[in-house]
Coordinates of C-alpha atoms and ligand atoms in Angstrom, one line a residue:
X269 CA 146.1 -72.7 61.6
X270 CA 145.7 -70.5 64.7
X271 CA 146.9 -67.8 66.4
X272 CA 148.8 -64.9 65.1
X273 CA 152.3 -66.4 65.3
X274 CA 151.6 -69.3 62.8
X275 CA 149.7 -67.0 60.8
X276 CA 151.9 -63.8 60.1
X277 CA 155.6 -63.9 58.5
X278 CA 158.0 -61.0 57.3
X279 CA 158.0 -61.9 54.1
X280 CA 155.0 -63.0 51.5
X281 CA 155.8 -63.8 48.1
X282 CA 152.7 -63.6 46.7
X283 CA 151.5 -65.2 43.3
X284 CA 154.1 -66.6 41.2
X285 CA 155.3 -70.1 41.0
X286 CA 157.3 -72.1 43.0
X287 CA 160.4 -74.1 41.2
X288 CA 161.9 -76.1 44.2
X289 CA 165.0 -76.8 43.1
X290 CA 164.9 -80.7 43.2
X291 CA 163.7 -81.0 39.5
X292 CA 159.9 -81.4 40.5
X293 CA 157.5 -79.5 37.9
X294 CA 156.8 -75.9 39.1
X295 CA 153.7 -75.0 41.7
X296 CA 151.5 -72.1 41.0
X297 CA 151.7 -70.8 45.2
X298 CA 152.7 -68.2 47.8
X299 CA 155.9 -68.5 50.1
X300 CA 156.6 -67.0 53.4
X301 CA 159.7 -66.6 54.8
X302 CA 160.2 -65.7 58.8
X303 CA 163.6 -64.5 60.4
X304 CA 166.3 -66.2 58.0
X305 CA 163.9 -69.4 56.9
X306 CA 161.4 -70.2 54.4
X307 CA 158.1 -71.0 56.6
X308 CA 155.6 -71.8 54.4
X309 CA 154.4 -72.6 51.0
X310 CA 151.1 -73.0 49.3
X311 CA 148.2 -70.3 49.4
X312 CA 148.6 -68.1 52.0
X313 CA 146.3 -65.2 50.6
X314 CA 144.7 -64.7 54.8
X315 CA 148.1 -64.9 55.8
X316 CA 150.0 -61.7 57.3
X317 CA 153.3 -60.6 55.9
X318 CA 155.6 -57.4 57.2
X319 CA 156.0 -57.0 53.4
X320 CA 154.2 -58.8 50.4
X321 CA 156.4 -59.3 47.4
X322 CA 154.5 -59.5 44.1
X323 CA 155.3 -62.5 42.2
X324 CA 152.8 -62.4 39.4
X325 CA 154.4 -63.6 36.4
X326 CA 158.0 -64.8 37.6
X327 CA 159.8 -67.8 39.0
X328 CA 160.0 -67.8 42.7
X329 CA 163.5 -70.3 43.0
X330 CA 166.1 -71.3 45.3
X331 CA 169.1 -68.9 45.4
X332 CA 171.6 -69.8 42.8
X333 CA 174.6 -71.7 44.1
X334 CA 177.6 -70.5 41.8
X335 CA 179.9 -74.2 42.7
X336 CA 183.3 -72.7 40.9
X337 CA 184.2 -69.7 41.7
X338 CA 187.5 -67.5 42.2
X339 CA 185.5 -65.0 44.7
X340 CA 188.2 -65.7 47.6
X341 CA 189.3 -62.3 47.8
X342 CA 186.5 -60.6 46.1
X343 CA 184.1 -61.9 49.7
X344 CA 186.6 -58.8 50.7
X345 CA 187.4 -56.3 48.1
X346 CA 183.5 -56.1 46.6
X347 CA 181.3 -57.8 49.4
X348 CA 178.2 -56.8 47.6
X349 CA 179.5 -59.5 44.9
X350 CA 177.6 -57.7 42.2
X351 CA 179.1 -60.1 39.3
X352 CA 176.9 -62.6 41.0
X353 CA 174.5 -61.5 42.9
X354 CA 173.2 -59.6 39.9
X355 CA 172.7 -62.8 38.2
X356 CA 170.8 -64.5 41.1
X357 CA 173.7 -66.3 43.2
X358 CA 173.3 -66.4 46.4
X359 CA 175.9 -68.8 47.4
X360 CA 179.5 -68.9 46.1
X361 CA 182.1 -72.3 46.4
X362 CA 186.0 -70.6 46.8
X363 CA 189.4 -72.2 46.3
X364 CA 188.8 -74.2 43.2
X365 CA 191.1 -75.2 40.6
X366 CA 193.8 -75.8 43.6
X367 CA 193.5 -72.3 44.8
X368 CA 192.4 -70.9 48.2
X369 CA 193.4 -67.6 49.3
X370 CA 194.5 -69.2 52.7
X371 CA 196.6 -71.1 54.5
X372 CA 199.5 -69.3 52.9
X373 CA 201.3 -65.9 53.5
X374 CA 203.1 -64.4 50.1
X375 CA 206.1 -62.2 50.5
X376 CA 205.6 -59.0 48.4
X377 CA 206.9 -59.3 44.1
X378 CA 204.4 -61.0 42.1
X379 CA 202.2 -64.2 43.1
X380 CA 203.1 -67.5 41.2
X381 CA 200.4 -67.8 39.1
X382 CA 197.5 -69.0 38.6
X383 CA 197.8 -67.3 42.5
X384 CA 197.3 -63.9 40.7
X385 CA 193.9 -64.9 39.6
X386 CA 192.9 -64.2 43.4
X387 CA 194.4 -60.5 43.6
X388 CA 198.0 -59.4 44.8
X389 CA 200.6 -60.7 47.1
X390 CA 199.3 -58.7 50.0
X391 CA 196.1 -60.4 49.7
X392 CA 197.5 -63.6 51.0
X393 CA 197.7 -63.0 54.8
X394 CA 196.1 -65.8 56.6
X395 CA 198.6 -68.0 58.6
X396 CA 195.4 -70.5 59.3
X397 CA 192.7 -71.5 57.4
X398 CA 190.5 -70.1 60.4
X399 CA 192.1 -66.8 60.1
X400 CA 190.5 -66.6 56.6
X401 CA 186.9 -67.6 58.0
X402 CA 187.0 -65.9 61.3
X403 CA 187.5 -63.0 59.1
X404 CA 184.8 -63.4 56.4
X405 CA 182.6 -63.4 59.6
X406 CA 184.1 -60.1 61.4
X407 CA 183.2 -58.5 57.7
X408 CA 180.2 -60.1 56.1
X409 CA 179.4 -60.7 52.3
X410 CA 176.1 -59.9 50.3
X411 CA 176.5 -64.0 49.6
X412 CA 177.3 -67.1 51.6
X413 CA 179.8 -69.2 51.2
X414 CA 181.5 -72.4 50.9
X415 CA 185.3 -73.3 51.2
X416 CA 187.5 -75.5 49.7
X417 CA 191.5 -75.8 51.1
X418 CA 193.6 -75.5 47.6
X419 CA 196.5 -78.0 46.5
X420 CA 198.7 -74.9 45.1
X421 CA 198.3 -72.9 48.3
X422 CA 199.1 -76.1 50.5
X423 CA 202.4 -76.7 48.6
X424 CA 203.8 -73.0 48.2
X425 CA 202.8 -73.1 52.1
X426 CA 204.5 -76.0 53.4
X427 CA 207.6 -76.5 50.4
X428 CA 210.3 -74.5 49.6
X429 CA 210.5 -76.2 46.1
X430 CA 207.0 -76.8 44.1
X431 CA 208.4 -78.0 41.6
X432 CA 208.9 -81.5 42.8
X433 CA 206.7 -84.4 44.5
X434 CA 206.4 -83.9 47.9
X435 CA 208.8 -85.5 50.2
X436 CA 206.6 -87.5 53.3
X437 CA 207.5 -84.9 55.9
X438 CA 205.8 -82.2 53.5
X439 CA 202.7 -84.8 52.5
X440 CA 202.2 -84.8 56.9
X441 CA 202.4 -80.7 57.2
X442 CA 199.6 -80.5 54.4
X443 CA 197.7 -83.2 55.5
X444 CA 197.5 -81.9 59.1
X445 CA 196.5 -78.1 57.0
X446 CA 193.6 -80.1 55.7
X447 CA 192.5 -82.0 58.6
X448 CA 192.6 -78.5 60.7
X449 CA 190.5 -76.8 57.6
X450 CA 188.4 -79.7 57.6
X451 CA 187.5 -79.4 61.4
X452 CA 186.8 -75.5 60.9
X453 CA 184.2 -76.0 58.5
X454 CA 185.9 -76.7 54.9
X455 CA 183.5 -78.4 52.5
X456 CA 186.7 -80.2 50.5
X457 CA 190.0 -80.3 49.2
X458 CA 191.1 -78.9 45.3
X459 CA 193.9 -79.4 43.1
X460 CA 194.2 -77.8 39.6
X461 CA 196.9 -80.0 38.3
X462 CA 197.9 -78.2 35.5
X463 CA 199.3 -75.3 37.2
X464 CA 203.0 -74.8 37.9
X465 CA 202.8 -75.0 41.9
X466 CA 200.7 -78.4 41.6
X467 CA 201.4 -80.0 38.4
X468 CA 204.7 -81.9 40.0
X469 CA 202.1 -83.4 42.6
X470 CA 202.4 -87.3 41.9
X471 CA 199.0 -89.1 42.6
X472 CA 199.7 -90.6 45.8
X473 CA 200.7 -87.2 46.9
X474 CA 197.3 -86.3 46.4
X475 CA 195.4 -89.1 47.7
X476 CA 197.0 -88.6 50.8
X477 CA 195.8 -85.3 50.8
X478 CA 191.9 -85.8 49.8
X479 CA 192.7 -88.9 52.7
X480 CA 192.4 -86.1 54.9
X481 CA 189.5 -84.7 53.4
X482 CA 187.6 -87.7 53.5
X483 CA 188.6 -88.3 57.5
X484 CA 186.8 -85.1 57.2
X485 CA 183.9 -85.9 55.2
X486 CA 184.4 -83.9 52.3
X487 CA 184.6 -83.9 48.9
X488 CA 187.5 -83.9 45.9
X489 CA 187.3 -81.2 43.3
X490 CA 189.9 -81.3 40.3
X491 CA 191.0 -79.2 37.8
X492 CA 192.4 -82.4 36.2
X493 CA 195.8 -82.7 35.0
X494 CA 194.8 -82.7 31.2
X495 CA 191.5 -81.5 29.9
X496 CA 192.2 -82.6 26.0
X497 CA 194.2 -85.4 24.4
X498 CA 195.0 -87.1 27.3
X499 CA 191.1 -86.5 29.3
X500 CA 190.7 -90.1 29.8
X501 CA 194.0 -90.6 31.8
X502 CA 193.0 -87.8 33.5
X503 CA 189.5 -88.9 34.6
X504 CA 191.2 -92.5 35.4
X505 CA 193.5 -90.2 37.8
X506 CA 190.1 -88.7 39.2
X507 CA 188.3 -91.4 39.8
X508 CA 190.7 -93.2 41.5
X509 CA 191.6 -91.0 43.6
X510 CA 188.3 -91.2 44.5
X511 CA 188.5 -94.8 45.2
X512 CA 191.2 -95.4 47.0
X513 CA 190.7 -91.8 49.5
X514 CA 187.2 -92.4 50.0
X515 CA 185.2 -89.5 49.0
X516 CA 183.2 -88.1 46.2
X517 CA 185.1 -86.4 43.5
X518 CA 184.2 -83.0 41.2
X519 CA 185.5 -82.3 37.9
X520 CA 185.6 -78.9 37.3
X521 CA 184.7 -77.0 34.4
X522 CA 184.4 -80.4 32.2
X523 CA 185.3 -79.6 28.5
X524 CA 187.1 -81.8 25.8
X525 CA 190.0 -78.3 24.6
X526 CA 191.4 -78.6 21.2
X527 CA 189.7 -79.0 17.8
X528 CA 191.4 -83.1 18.1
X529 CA 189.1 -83.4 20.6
X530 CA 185.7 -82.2 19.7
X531 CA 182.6 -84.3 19.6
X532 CA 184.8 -86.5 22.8
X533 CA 182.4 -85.7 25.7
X534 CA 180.6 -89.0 24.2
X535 CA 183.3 -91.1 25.6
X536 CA 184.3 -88.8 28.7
X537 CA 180.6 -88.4 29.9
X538 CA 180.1 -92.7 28.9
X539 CA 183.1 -92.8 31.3
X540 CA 181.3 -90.7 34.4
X541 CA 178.5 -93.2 33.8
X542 CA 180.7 -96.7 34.6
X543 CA 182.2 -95.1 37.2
X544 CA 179.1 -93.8 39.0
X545 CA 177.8 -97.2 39.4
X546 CA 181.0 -97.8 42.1
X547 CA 181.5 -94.1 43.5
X548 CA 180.3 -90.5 43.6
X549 CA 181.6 -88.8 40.8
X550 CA 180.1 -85.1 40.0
X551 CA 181.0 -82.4 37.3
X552 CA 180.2 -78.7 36.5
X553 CA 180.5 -76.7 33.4
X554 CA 179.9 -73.1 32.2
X555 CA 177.9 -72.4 29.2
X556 CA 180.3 -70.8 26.9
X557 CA 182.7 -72.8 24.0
X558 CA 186.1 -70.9 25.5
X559 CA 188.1 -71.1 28.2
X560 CA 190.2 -68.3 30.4
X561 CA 192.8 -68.8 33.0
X562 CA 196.1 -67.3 33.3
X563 CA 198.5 -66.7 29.8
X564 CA 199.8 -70.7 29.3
X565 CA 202.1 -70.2 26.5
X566 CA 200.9 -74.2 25.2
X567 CA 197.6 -73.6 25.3
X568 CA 198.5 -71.0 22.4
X569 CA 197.9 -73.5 19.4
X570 CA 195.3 -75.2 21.2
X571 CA 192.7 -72.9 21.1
X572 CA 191.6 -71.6 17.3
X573 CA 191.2 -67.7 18.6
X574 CA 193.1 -66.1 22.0
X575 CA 191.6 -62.8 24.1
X576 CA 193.7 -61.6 26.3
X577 CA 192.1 -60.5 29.7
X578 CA 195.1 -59.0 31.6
X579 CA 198.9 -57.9 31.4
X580 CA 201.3 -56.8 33.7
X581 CA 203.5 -56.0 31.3
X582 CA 201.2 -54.3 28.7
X583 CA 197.8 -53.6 29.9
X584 CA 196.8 -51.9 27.3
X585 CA 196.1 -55.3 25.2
X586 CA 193.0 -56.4 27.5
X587 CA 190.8 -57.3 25.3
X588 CA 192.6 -57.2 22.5
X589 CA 193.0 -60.7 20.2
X590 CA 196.4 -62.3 20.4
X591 CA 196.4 -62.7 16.4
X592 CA 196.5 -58.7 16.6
X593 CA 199.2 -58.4 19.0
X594 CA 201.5 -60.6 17.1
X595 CA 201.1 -58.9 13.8
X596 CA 201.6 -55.3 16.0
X597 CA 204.6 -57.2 17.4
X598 CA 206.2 -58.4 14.7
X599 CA 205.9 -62.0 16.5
X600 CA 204.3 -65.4 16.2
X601 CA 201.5 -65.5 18.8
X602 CA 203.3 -67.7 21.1
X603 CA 205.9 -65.2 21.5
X604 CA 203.7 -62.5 21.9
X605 CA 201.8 -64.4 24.7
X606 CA 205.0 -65.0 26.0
X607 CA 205.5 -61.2 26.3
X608 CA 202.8 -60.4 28.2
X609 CA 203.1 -63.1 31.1
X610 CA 202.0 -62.1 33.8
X611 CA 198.6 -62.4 32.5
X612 CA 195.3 -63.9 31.2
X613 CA 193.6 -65.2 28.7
X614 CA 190.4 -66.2 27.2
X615 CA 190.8 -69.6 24.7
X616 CA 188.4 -70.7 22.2
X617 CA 189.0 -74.1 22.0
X618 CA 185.8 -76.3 22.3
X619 CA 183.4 -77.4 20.6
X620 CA 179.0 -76.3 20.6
X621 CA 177.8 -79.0 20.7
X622 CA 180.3 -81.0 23.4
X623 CA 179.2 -77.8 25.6
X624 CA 175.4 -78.3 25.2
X625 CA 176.4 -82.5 25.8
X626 CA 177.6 -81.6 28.8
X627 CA 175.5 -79.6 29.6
X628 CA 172.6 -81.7 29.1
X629 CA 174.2 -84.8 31.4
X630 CA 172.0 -85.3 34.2
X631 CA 174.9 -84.8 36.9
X632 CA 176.4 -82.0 35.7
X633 CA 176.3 -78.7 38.2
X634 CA 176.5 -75.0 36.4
X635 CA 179.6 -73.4 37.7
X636 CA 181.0 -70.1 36.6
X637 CA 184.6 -70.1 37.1
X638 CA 184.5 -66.5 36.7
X639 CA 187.7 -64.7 37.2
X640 CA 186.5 -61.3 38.9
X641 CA 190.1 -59.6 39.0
X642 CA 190.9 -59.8 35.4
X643 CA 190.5 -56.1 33.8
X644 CA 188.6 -57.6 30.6
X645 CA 187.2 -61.0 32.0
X646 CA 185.4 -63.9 29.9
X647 CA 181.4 -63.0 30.1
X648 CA 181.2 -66.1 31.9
X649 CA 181.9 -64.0 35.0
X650 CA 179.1 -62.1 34.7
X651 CA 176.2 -64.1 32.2
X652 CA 176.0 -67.8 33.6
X653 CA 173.6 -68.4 35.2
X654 CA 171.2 -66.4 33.2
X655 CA 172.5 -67.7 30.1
X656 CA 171.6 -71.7 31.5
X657 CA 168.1 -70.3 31.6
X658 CA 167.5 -67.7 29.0
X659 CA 169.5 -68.9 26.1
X660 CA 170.1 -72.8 26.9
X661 CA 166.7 -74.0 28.6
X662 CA 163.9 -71.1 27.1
X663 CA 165.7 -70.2 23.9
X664 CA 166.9 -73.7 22.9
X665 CA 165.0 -75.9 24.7
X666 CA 168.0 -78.3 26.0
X667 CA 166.1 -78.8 28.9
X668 CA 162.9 -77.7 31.3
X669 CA 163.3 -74.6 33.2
X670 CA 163.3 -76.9 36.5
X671 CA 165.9 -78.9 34.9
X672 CA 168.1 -75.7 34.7
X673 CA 167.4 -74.3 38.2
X674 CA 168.0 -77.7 40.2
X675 CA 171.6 -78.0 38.5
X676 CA 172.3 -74.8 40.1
X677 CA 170.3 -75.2 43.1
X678 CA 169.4 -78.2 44.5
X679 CA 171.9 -80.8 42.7
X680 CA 174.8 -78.3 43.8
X681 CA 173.5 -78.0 47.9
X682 CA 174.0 -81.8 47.7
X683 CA 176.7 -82.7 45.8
X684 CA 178.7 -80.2 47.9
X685 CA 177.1 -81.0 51.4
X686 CA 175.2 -77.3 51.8
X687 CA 172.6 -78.2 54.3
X688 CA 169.1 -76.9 53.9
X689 CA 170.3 -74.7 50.9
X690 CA 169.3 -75.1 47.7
X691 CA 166.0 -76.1 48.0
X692 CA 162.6 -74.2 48.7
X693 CA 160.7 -76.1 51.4
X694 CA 159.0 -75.5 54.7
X695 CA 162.3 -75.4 56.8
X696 CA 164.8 -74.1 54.4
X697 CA 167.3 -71.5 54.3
X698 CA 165.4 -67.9 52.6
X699 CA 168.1 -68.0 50.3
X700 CA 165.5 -66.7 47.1
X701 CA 166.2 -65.3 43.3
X702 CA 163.0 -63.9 42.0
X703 CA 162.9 -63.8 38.0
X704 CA 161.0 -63.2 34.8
X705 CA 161.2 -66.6 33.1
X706 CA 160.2 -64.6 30.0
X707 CA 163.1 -62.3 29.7
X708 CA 165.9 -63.7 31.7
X709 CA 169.1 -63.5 29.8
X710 CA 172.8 -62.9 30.0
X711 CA 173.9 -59.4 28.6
X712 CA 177.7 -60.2 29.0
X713 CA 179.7 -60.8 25.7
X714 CA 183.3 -61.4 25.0
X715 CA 183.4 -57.8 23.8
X716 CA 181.2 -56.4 26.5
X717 CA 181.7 -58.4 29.5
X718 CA 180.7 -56.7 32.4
X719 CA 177.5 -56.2 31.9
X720 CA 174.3 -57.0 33.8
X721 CA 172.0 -59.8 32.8
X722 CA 168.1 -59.2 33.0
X723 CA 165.3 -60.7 34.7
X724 CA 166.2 -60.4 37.7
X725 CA 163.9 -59.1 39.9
X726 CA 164.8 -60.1 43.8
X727 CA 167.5 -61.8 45.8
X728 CA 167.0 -62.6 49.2
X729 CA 169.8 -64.2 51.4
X730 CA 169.5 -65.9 54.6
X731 CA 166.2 -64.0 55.0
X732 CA 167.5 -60.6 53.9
X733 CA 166.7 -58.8 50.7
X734 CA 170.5 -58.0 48.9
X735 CA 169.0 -56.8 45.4
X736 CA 165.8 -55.0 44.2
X737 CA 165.2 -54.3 40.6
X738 CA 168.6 -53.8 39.5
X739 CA 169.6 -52.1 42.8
X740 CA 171.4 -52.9 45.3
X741 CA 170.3 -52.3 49.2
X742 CA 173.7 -52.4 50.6
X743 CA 172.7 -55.6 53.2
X744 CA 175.6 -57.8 53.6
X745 CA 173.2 -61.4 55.2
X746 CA 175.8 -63.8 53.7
X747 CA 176.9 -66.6 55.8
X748 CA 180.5 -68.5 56.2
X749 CA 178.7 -72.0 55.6
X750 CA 180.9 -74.6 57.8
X751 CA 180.1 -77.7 57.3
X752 CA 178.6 -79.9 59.9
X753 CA 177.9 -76.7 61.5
Ligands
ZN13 ZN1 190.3 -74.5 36.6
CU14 CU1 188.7 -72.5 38.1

């Protein structure tokens, strides 16, 4: 090397090792990182840095990319993301499960859920999907992130009946909402079929939709239509929408619900394997055996214990156990969930060991599908990503450390088309979580669920430091990541 230039950086982290995020075997070397990119690895001990970092002792890894999130409106209301960025994300994926805070512009009353998992009415204000990005970009994050146009917003935006299939003129308006999301930088299309504003949506309906996605070049992701007895209908559905649209697909949060079910990720995970010899299928998971989304009066007997997480009608019961409420009620549980709708829930209702299965499968992305609004949310929100390495990959050994960072780095930036992300090379996007492989671990628990995990020592975005043992530095580096942009 000569001259100063090549030889100086803002940057230095200096002495830990390097995981890379694609899997490989971790590198005992230094990494310099120069305006918002990574600029070089390997030993740089002559080299001159505006800061040094010491890395003795911890994992120097690719920002953690968080592929199922509900942050929409939180980008907004909390933009230094700390249920995240506390854990190491540095990249969030919005509008899963169907749900995108934009195109769509609610009157004031209650949102339909599952819209209320995003915030209130008000909070749904963009006429266009670019209103919604234009803005994240007038008013920066602490994260990047990635967007995804949702089934339930397209259909409360363009029908004035949801609970119906489509008629063609309605299929056209939506389709053209996709293809203009598409062209300002959406990564994909979502559905979350079992939700009242989507579930009438017949499949062609939604292949003509992810159509538009694919003219696009982007991707599926599915809240499928039924996640226990009837899975393998629903990954048929999946997969052929696929197909016959085009374009990768994503199951989200892949679990087999109901105690009829346990031990079937066998057969569902069999089933991603036949079909990935013919298309791109992918799938993400959260490391916890229970579930929470909005208070689904039939998913009551499913699950074998029920938290709730919110009410409208009686707050005071977040975080209270529905078998409690009842007996205070006077009422089967049903009833009582009944009672408190609006509202949310956390469901036990699968199994250890299909989690850790899943888990395990080679394809499968970490995702959080954290649910930042609720007043007593599942831990999930805040202990994922530490919990995949602390408790899952150190504790239990279910699979290498490097295992455990690329499917939350590196498999995620490709499955869902984040260029240059996810990855630590010469080149790269500086998007850097610095941790103690030793103590890293998720504090959250269902009692206790906002609560900060440890081992977390530095998160750098886009070339920016946004945390700094345990504090943040109020920087807000996070980019709207457009794709093909
Ligand atoms: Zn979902
Ligand atoms: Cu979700």
């Amino acid at each position: 090397m000569s001259g100063v230039k090549e030889n100086a950086c803002d940057f230095l982290f200096v002495g830990g090792e390097v995981i890379d995020g694609t899997g490989a075997e971790r590198v005992r070397a230094d990494l310099a990182v120069t305006g918002d990119r990574v600029s070089a690895i390997g030993d740089l001990s002559n080299m001159l840095a505006g800061r040094k970092i010491d890395a003795t002792g911890r994992i120097v890894a690719p920002g953690f990319i968080d592929v199922h999130t509900h942050d929409d409106n939180l980008l907004f209301c909390e933009p230094d993301m700390t249920p995240k960025t506390s854990q190491g994300v540095t990249t969030v994926v919005v509008g899963n499960c169907g749900v995108s805070l934009a195109p769509l512009v609610l009157p004031d009353g209650p949102p339909p859920p599952p819209m209320d998992l995003l915030g209130d009415s008000g909070d749904y204000r963009y006429e266009r999907f670019s209103d919604y990005l234009d803005s994240l970009e007038e008013t920066p994050a602490a994260t990047n992130a990635a967007f995804l146009v949702g089934h339930s917003t397209l259909r409360l935006n363009s029908m004035d009946d949801v609970t119906r299939p489509a008629k063609a003129g309605e299929i056209d308006a939506m389709a053209k909402i996709v293809d203009e999301a598409m062209q300002c930088g959406a990564t994909g299309f979502s559905t979350g079929l079992i939700y009242g504003p989507n579930k009438a949506a017949p499949t062609d309906e939604i292949i003509a939709l992810a159509q538009a996605a694919s003219d696009g070049d982007g991707i599926y992701v599915t809240h499928m239509r039924n996640e226990a007895d009837k899975i393998d209908e629903a990954l048929e559905e999946t997969f052929e929408i696929g197909r016959r649209a085009n374009l990768p697909v994503v199951v989200s949060h892949h679990k087999c619900a109901g105690k009829m079910n346990h031990g079937r990720s066998r057969e569902t995970l069999a089933r991603f394997d036949r079909a990935a010899k013919s298309q791109k299928v992918g799938l993400d998971v959260y490391p916890y055996n229970a579930g929470s989304t909005v208070i689904l009066t039939e998913m009551i007997d499913v699950a074998e214990r029920v938290i709730i997480t919110w009410s409208e009608a009686r707050p005071e019961f977040a975080g209270c156990d529905l078998a409690e409420i009842s007996t205070e009620l006077g009422c089967s549980k049903k009833e009582a969930a009944a009672q408190l709708i609006p509202g949310g829930a956390i469901y036990f209702m699968m199994s250890e060991e299909d989690v850790q299965r899943i888990l395990a499968y080679p394809n499968s992305m970490v995702g959080s599908d954290g649910l930042p609004h609720d007043s007593h949310p599942h831990p999930r929100l805040w202990g994922t990503f530490p919990r995949v390495l602390g408790h899952y990959a150190r504790d239990l050994g279910l699979f290498p450390l490097e295992d455990a960072v690329r499917r939350m780095t590196g498999l995620s930036a490709s499955e869902f088309g984040l260029k240059d992300r996810g990855v630590l090379r010469q080149g790269a996007y500086a998007d850097i979580t610095l941790f103690n492989p030793k103590t890293i671990i998720d504090s959250a628990t269902f009692e206790q669920p906002m609560t900060q995990a440890e081992g977390i020592d530095l998160v750098m975005v886009n070339g920016g430091i946004i945390r700094e043992a345990g504090q943040l530095t109020g920087a807000r580096p996070g980019r709207a990541l457009r794709r093909n942009n």
